[in-house]
XYZ file of C-alpha atoms in Angstrom:
522
model
C -39.886 -25.557 -2.287
C -37.426 -23.870 -4.637
C -34.003 -25.411 -5.161
C -31.114 -23.002 -4.584
C -28.267 -23.394 -7.031
C -25.127 -21.246 -7.366
C -23.280 -20.313 -10.558
C -20.389 -17.832 -10.224
C -20.465 -14.469 -11.991
C -16.833 -13.371 -11.678
C -14.611 -12.726 -14.697
C -12.823 -16.089 -14.667
C -15.993 -18.165 -14.437
C -17.717 -16.097 -17.105
C -14.713 -16.390 -19.408
C -15.018 -20.170 -19.071
C -18.726 -20.206 -19.933
C -20.548 -19.661 -16.623
C -23.256 -17.475 -18.198
C -24.086 -20.183 -20.744
C -24.052 -22.806 -17.991
C -26.537 -20.724 -15.967
C -28.809 -20.317 -18.999
C -28.786 -24.060 -19.675
C -29.613 -24.807 -16.030
C -32.542 -22.380 -16.084
C -33.805 -23.908 -19.317
C -33.539 -27.395 -17.845
C -35.443 -26.352 -14.736
C -38.262 -24.844 -16.797
C -38.520 -27.971 -18.942
C -38.894 -30.109 -15.808
C -41.153 -27.629 -13.989
C -38.588 -27.293 -11.187
C -38.783 -24.206 -8.952
C -35.254 -22.817 -9.094
C -33.568 -20.030 -7.139
C -30.431 -19.370 -9.187
C -27.842 -17.292 -7.306
C -24.946 -15.747 -9.213
C -22.335 -15.903 -6.490
C -18.635 -15.089 -6.616
C -15.883 -17.572 -7.318
C -14.425 -19.725 -4.560
C -11.041 -19.024 -6.145
C -10.560 -22.625 -7.313
C -9.999 -21.627 -10.927
C -9.060 -25.115 -12.106
C -12.658 -26.174 -11.272
C -14.453 -23.224 -12.874
C -17.236 -22.960 -13.661
C -17.897 -24.522 -10.226
C -21.614 -24.860 -9.555
C -23.136 -25.667 -6.183
C -26.495 -26.907 -4.946
C -27.943 -26.382 -1.481
C -28.756 -29.648 0.302
C -29.676 -30.497 3.924
C -26.064 -31.622 4.426
C -24.601 -28.428 2.968
C -23.651 -27.158 -0.450
C -22.416 -29.791 -2.898
C -20.191 -28.914 -5.818
C -19.716 -29.928 -9.437
C -16.967 -28.769 -11.737
C -15.555 -27.792 -14.067
C -18.960 -27.661 -15.762
C -19.337 -26.773 -19.444
C -22.676 -25.903 -21.085
C -22.587 -29.312 -22.742
C -22.420 -31.037 -19.340
C -25.604 -29.511 -17.942
C -28.250 -31.869 -19.365
C -26.360 -34.964 -18.225
C -25.851 -33.434 -14.790
C -29.578 -32.750 -14.466
C -30.389 -36.323 -15.497
C -27.904 -37.558 -12.903
C -29.764 -35.668 -10.151
C -28.205 -32.212 -10.070
C -31.361 -30.585 -8.693
C -31.479 -33.149 -5.883
C -27.790 -32.712 -5.079
C -26.993 -36.323 -6.010
C -23.375 -37.247 -6.616
C -23.781 -39.721 -9.467
C -21.769 -37.861 -12.089
C -18.056 -37.710 -12.909
C -18.040 -33.947 -12.206
C -19.400 -34.404 -8.685
C -17.000 -33.115 -6.041
C -18.939 -33.748 -2.834
C -19.473 -31.110 -0.174
C -17.814 -27.876 -1.243
C -16.274 -27.200 2.148
C -14.628 -30.648 2.061
C -12.722 -30.028 -1.174
C -9.116 -30.479 -0.064
C -7.803 -27.399 -1.910
C -10.297 -25.234 -0.023
C -10.408 -27.041 3.316
C -6.643 -26.700 3.907
C -6.714 -22.909 3.633
C -6.906 -20.326 6.422
C -9.369 -17.863 4.967
C -9.737 -14.666 6.972
C -9.997 -12.057 4.231
C -11.594 -14.411 1.707
C -13.948 -16.205 4.072
C -17.076 -15.057 2.205
C -16.083 -15.301 -1.458
C -18.106 -17.863 -3.367
C -20.629 -18.119 -0.549
C -22.586 -14.928 -1.137
C -24.240 -12.945 -3.886
C -21.609 -10.178 -4.155
C -24.081 -7.283 -4.129
C -26.500 -8.682 -1.536
C -26.321 -6.652 1.670
C -28.408 -9.313 3.371
C -25.816 -11.979 2.540
C -22.946 -9.763 3.651
C -24.430 -8.788 6.999
C -25.481 -12.409 7.682
C -21.762 -13.311 7.704
C -20.643 -10.537 10.090
C -20.400 -7.913 7.396
C -20.188 -4.320 8.741
C -19.554 -5.573 12.290
C -16.069 -4.089 12.045
C -17.549 -0.756 10.973
C -19.934 -0.794 13.912
C -17.012 -1.462 16.240
C -15.029 1.391 14.676
C -17.954 3.779 15.166
C -17.949 2.938 18.877
C -14.250 3.818 19.257
C -12.326 7.051 18.956
C -10.077 7.379 15.930
C -6.835 6.660 17.791
C -8.243 3.414 19.167
C -9.055 2.281 15.624
C -5.507 3.061 14.504
C -4.141 1.202 17.527
C -6.160 -1.908 16.634
C -4.638 -1.940 13.155
C -1.173 -1.486 14.664
C -1.772 -4.413 17.005
C -2.686 -6.634 14.056
C 0.736 -6.203 12.474
C -0.915 -5.708 9.074
C 1.525 -4.625 6.393
C 0.846 -3.375 2.894
C -0.168 -6.233 0.644
C 0.540 -4.334 -2.567
C 4.262 -5.114 -2.497
C 6.032 -2.564 -0.287
C 4.930 -4.262 2.975
C 4.936 -0.967 4.898
C 3.086 -1.237 8.241
C -0.492 -0.128 7.626
C -1.013 1.183 11.144
C 2.024 3.480 10.890
C 0.733 4.962 7.639
C -2.692 5.535 9.202
C -1.096 7.088 12.282
C 0.802 9.575 10.125
C -2.368 10.740 8.382
C -4.292 10.741 11.679
C -1.692 13.052 13.236
C -1.884 15.696 10.514
C -3.866 18.846 11.360
C -7.628 18.717 10.737
C -8.779 19.499 7.233
C -9.408 17.684 3.977
C -7.925 14.180 3.995
C -8.353 11.256 1.624
C -8.349 7.462 1.521
C -7.210 6.040 -1.820
C -7.417 2.367 -2.693
C -4.823 1.147 -5.170
C -6.839 -1.313 -7.277
C -4.535 -1.053 -10.293
C -3.663 -4.763 -10.070
C -1.155 -5.166 -12.892
C 1.318 -7.829 -11.745
C 1.494 -10.922 -13.919
C -0.293 -13.886 -12.399
C -2.281 -11.879 -9.840
C -6.033 -11.699 -9.366
C -6.716 -11.451 -5.622
C -7.731 -7.777 -5.766
C -10.167 -8.583 -8.560
C -11.690 -11.405 -6.513
C -12.275 -9.028 -3.597
C -13.993 -6.471 -5.813
C -16.032 -8.932 -7.863
C -16.908 -11.416 -5.110
C -17.010 -9.428 -1.837
C -17.116 -5.688 -2.656
C -18.713 -4.618 0.629
C -15.606 -5.832 2.458
C -13.516 -3.272 0.581
C -16.139 -0.572 1.128
C -16.190 -1.361 4.847
C -12.391 -1.333 5.105
C -12.105 2.029 3.373
C -14.832 3.534 5.545
C -13.027 2.363 8.674
C -9.823 3.926 7.313
C -11.705 7.201 6.891
C -13.004 7.064 10.457
C -9.513 6.320 11.772
C -7.710 9.118 9.938
C -10.322 11.870 9.717
C -10.868 11.481 5.982
C -14.390 11.831 4.587
C -13.663 11.103 0.909
C -12.322 7.944 -0.667
C -11.392 6.869 -4.175
C -10.914 3.407 -5.627
C -8.353 3.703 -8.444
C -9.384 0.747 -10.589
C -7.560 -0.629 -13.603
C -9.587 -0.157 -16.767
C -9.170 -3.840 -17.678
C -11.611 -4.787 -14.881
C -15.010 -3.733 -16.312
C -16.990 -6.293 -14.299
C -15.377 -5.155 -11.039
C -16.282 -1.594 -11.992
C -19.953 -2.491 -12.471
C -20.128 -4.486 -9.239
C -18.382 -1.802 -7.173
C -20.674 0.923 -8.493
C -23.761 -1.141 -7.636
C -22.431 -2.061 -4.188
C -21.553 1.571 -3.379
C -25.033 2.701 -4.405
C -26.670 0.049 -2.226
C -24.386 0.790 0.738
C -25.280 4.486 0.570
C -28.998 3.678 0.390
C -28.718 1.414 3.438
C -26.795 3.975 5.506
C -23.432 2.187 5.591
C -21.780 4.863 3.461
C -22.248 8.566 2.746
C -23.616 11.144 5.192
C -24.546 10.162 8.767
C -23.215 6.576 8.624
C -25.547 4.319 10.642
C -26.899 7.408 12.401
C -23.492 8.265 13.870
C -23.166 11.721 12.367
C -19.935 10.567 10.658
C -19.393 10.930 6.913
C -17.495 8.996 4.268
C -18.079 9.198 0.527
C -16.604 6.802 -2.008
C -16.107 6.892 -5.774
C -14.514 4.615 -8.381
C -12.048 6.202 -10.813
C -10.576 4.297 -13.770
C -6.908 4.103 -14.686
C -5.669 4.069 -18.269
C -3.578 0.912 -18.492
C -0.267 2.227 -17.123
C 1.613 -0.290 -14.950
C 3.565 2.531 -13.312
C 0.331 3.847 -11.772
C 0.544 0.978 -9.328
C 3.239 3.111 -7.663
C 1.402 5.289 -5.158
C 2.645 8.733 -6.184
C 2.184 8.031 -9.883
C -1.332 6.842 -9.042
C -2.051 10.118 -7.253
C -0.824 12.122 -10.236
C -3.158 10.145 -12.492
C -6.045 10.547 -10.050
C -5.524 14.311 -10.207
C -5.883 14.138 -13.993
C -2.187 14.423 -14.793
C 0.256 12.132 -16.552
C 1.258 9.256 -14.279
C 4.765 10.358 -13.309
C 6.454 9.266 -10.101
C 6.886 11.997 -7.486
C 10.087 12.475 -5.544
C 9.766 11.715 -1.831
C 9.651 13.438 0.629
C 7.034 14.667 1.121
C 5.248 11.386 1.687
C 1.656 11.003 0.468
C 0.584 10.605 4.102
C 1.589 14.253 4.566
C 1.108 15.730 1.080
C -0.804 13.314 -1.089
C -3.870 13.750 -3.262
C -4.352 17.454 -4.109
C -1.575 18.197 -1.642
C -3.551 16.859 1.325
C -2.781 13.993 3.773
C -3.718 10.739 2.075
C -3.867 7.066 3.008
C -2.910 4.973 -0.032
C -3.456 1.263 0.556
C -3.802 -1.790 -1.636
C -7.145 -3.613 -1.957
C -5.976 -6.547 0.171
C -4.671 -4.277 2.935
C -8.018 -2.503 3.231
C -9.962 -5.754 2.857
C -8.194 -7.179 5.927
C -9.380 -4.310 8.130
C -13.019 -5.423 8.740
C -11.815 -8.712 10.272
C -9.266 -6.854 12.402
C -11.846 -4.445 13.839
C -14.483 -7.151 14.269
C -12.310 -9.860 15.838
C -9.551 -7.676 17.262
C -6.044 -6.921 16.085
C -4.561 -9.737 18.153
C -6.801 -12.317 16.473
C -5.195 -11.348 13.165
C -1.689 -11.170 14.610
C -2.067 -14.721 15.946
C -1.475 -15.893 12.379
C 1.840 -15.535 10.619
C 5.587 -15.674 11.116
C 8.038 -13.165 12.583
C 7.130 -9.631 11.491
C 4.868 -11.009 8.749
C 1.543 -11.247 10.552
C -1.818 -12.465 9.362
C -2.470 -14.292 6.110
C -1.246 -13.882 2.542
C -3.424 -14.297 -0.544
C -1.238 -16.443 -2.803
C -2.234 -16.621 -6.450
C -1.036 -19.727 -8.301
C -0.638 -19.141 -12.029
C 1.526 -19.935 -15.030
C 2.242 -23.562 -15.917
C 0.217 -25.019 -13.050
C -2.180 -27.941 -12.924
C -4.489 -26.493 -10.275
C -4.401 -22.711 -10.471
C -6.288 -20.475 -8.089
C -6.309 -18.511 -4.841
C -4.712 -19.912 -1.688
C -5.007 -17.907 1.541
C -2.646 -19.118 4.246
C -0.761 -17.685 7.201
C 2.754 -16.510 6.395
C 5.239 -19.341 6.827
C 4.242 -21.911 4.226
C 6.734 -22.878 1.507
C 6.683 -22.568 -2.257
C 7.090 -26.345 -2.546
C 3.914 -26.904 -0.556
C 2.052 -24.343 -2.626
C 3.221 -25.515 -6.031
C 2.957 -29.250 -5.368
C 0.517 -29.604 -2.460
C -1.996 -27.117 -3.832
C -0.968 -26.563 -7.444
C -0.319 -30.230 -8.231
C 2.815 -29.420 -10.217
C 2.874 -28.227 -13.797
C -0.010 -28.471 -16.236
C 2.414 -29.805 -18.864
C 3.499 -32.620 -16.563
C 7.135 -31.634 -17.021
C 9.428 -30.904 -14.055
C 9.400 -27.431 -12.533
C 12.426 -25.311 -13.318
C 11.744 -21.864 -11.869
C 9.102 -19.778 -10.157
C 8.635 -16.013 -10.149
C 7.100 -14.599 -6.978
C 5.944 -11.019 -6.588
C 5.089 -10.010 -10.146
C 7.222 -9.136 -13.185
C 9.796 -7.360 -11.006
C 10.327 -10.372 -8.728
C 13.334 -12.699 -8.911
C 13.187 -16.094 -10.616
C 13.744 -18.626 -7.863
C 15.464 -22.007 -8.391
C 14.533 -25.252 -6.634
C 17.069 -24.616 -3.862
C 14.880 -21.779 -2.579
C 11.459 -23.421 -2.755
C 11.503 -24.789 0.799
C 12.104 -21.439 2.493
C 9.087 -20.185 4.484
C 7.281 -17.313 2.805
C 7.637 -14.110 4.807
C 8.840 -10.624 3.929
C 12.170 -10.631 5.771
C 12.983 -14.248 4.944
C 12.480 -13.724 1.218
C 14.405 -10.452 1.229
C 17.383 -12.220 2.815
C 17.994 -14.287 -0.346
C 16.861 -11.691 -2.874
C 13.255 -12.834 -3.170
C 10.172 -10.628 -3.267
C 6.774 -11.561 -1.791
C 5.087 -8.591 -3.451
C 1.390 -9.006 -4.101
C 1.541 -12.790 -3.682
C 1.606 -13.832 -7.329
C 3.334 -17.174 -7.959
C 4.053 -17.893 -11.632
C 5.416 -21.378 -12.355
C 7.692 -22.446 -15.247
C 8.559 -25.957 -16.387
C 11.941 -27.176 -17.625
C 11.266 -26.109 -21.218
C 11.492 -22.424 -20.325
C 14.379 -20.355 -21.665
C 15.396 -18.210 -18.709
C 17.447 -15.985 -20.997
C 14.209 -14.987 -22.694
C 12.692 -14.300 -19.289
C 15.621 -12.050 -18.333
C 15.197 -10.103 -21.562
C 11.455 -9.807 -20.945
C 12.069 -8.188 -17.540
C 14.133 -5.412 -19.099
C 11.781 -5.024 -22.052
C 8.787 -4.780 -19.722
C 10.481 -1.983 -17.781
C 11.404 -0.127 -20.979
C 7.772 -0.176 -22.102
C 6.184 0.632 -18.737
C 8.659 3.188 -17.347
C 7.147 6.607 -16.695
C 10.362 8.089 -18.095
C 11.061 10.513 -15.271
C 14.431 9.149 -14.140
C 17.366 8.230 -16.368
C 18.418 4.904 -14.774
C 14.983 3.421 -15.471
C 14.137 5.189 -18.743
C 17.491 4.566 -20.450
C 18.800 1.685 -18.375
C 16.001 -0.697 -19.316
C 16.478 0.002 -23.043
C 20.207 -0.578 -22.748
C 19.504 -3.717 -20.721
C 17.592 -5.251 -23.623
C 20.398 -4.337 -26.009
C 23.108 -5.821 -23.795
C 21.194 -9.073 -23.276
C 20.675 -9.360 -27.033
C 24.423 -8.965 -27.579
C 25.222 -11.605 -24.981
C 22.834 -14.081 -26.560
C 24.203 -13.327 -30.014
C 27.702 -14.198 -28.801
C 29.090 -10.651 -29.133
C 31.840 -10.252 -26.504
C 29.685 -12.211 -24.074
C 32.067 -11.979 -21.099
C 32.513 -8.224 -21.384
C 28.797 -7.673 -21.873
C 27.993 -9.813 -18.822
C 30.170 -7.444 -16.776
C 28.395 -4.486 -18.358
C 24.986 -6.037 -17.602
C 26.006 -6.548 -13.960
C 27.054 -2.905 -13.633
C 23.918 -1.697 -15.400
C 21.694 -3.650 -13.007
C 23.525 -2.194 -10.006
C 23.083 1.340 -11.380
C 19.359 0.830 -11.891
C 18.874 -0.649 -8.409
C 20.777 2.161 -6.684
C 19.832 5.123 -8.857
C 16.185 4.750 -9.865
C 13.557 7.051 -8.400
C 11.066 4.290 -7.574
C 10.753 0.523 -7.373
C 9.950 0.198 -11.082
C 13.535 0.823 -12.160
C 14.945 -0.275 -8.825
C 13.460 -3.761 -9.037
C 13.452 -4.414 -12.803
C 17.006 -5.834 -12.535
C 15.986 -8.421 -9.912
C 14.742 -10.995 -12.462
C 17.847 -10.408 -14.605
C 20.227 -10.747 -11.666
C 18.498 -13.957 -10.552
C 18.905 -15.474 -14.016
C 22.597 -14.500 -14.027
C 23.040 -16.105 -10.608
C 20.889 -19.223 -10.831
C 20.446 -19.943 -14.549
C 23.659 -18.602 -16.167
C 23.724 -21.238 -18.896
C 20.436 -19.914 -20.283
C 22.156 -16.634 -21.189
C 24.790 -18.308 -23.372
C 24.634 -18.176 -27.171
C 24.310 -21.976 -27.345
C 21.222 -21.938 -25.143
C 19.748 -19.034 -27.087
C 20.058 -20.985 -30.318
C 18.549 -24.249 -29.091
C 15.985 -23.409 -26.418
C 12.295 -23.795 -27.118
C 9.034 -24.990 -25.668
C 6.502 -23.384 -23.372
C 7.543 -20.647 -20.976
C 4.769 -20.745 -18.441
């Protein structure tokens, strides 16, 4: 009987040598005349253990990692093909790994378990059950289920998904669209990529349900060009879904239609903003549109459009399959369901952690992350991407939820958590926030276009000791102008990191600190 062994095929695992590991395993099996069924699955999201390989045994899948190509021969000699645990890289049963076992995986319940493009694997784990349920309901009932779940946009804005769908649903019949924002550009984030590379049918199913709910029959995945593997996997999955009747004309014999295409972005961070994305999707320069009208009323090509993040749409199959209340049973306050937290930066155990809203940064960074990779004390953490505030230790025990974080100036955003040890120069980080905005601004509004450039100049003067007190006042006023006067969140949030440094790490902006600081930043 053939031995089934799993080696991940996602970008992270491949970057760390997974393809060479797979080749060495196949060569070892041939040399020993072992019948091998090698499955290229997706990552489990435990990046600190990648490449993580698994072997099927009667007791369940057992794991080994991180495995390099040079480890393979010794692993085979130690009984890899038999699932023996006589090697230093042996981790025991995969499902018993503490980092994984402590999570509450609803959206990411399949990643790492299946071959990403296998329809048989997907349907064996309740894939397309949500779509079948949606086909049995009228469109309003589908919208109501999403409302019941309390799902909010996971791309950063946290707008209630059901309300957005209701708005599009209520527009007069005619051409409507579903657009997935897969332009994942926040520093330290990778959850969207894991969905697309490890469980693409979940996104396809979620978008199809959105089409059924709102009356749209065309969808587009706006994918960042830096994700070539996700592009290949999505294209293959879409083709297979159409061939099997889950997508396209006459879905599962229902007479309903939904078509889906992948369109590539061009590396502009601003196209993560929904109206700029729509401009780019129409073939124009990615400039932010003034609102109103909202995209739900006049979106792509002037038609009603649902624009949701990958994680928002990926949560929908569970909600339709298990019911909106089953999803709403997780979470805290108005933040319902689970959040995909991505641990990155100076972290010992980086990776994906899916938990219900309400956990703390301390638990994430220490309990899951294991502290810093450098072994030095933590100094700051940035949550919510490059536009999120830098949070000091005094704020690490607050429960993570949208309203709670907003109350002290924090941003949950897309769930990225970037850790910094005590060697970081927070003055440099404040300057980076303004510089990032100056480079990535679409240029349409003056507070963002000019304000970010002036922000860099003012910070440089402060750190050079040029009228530091007066320039600190000027920097404060500049940040307030950008927050209040910018057309979109790009300029409106770029000051948040700067303001947090001024509030919590003021010494790092002084000339003395600028002259002496050094070391790693993340």
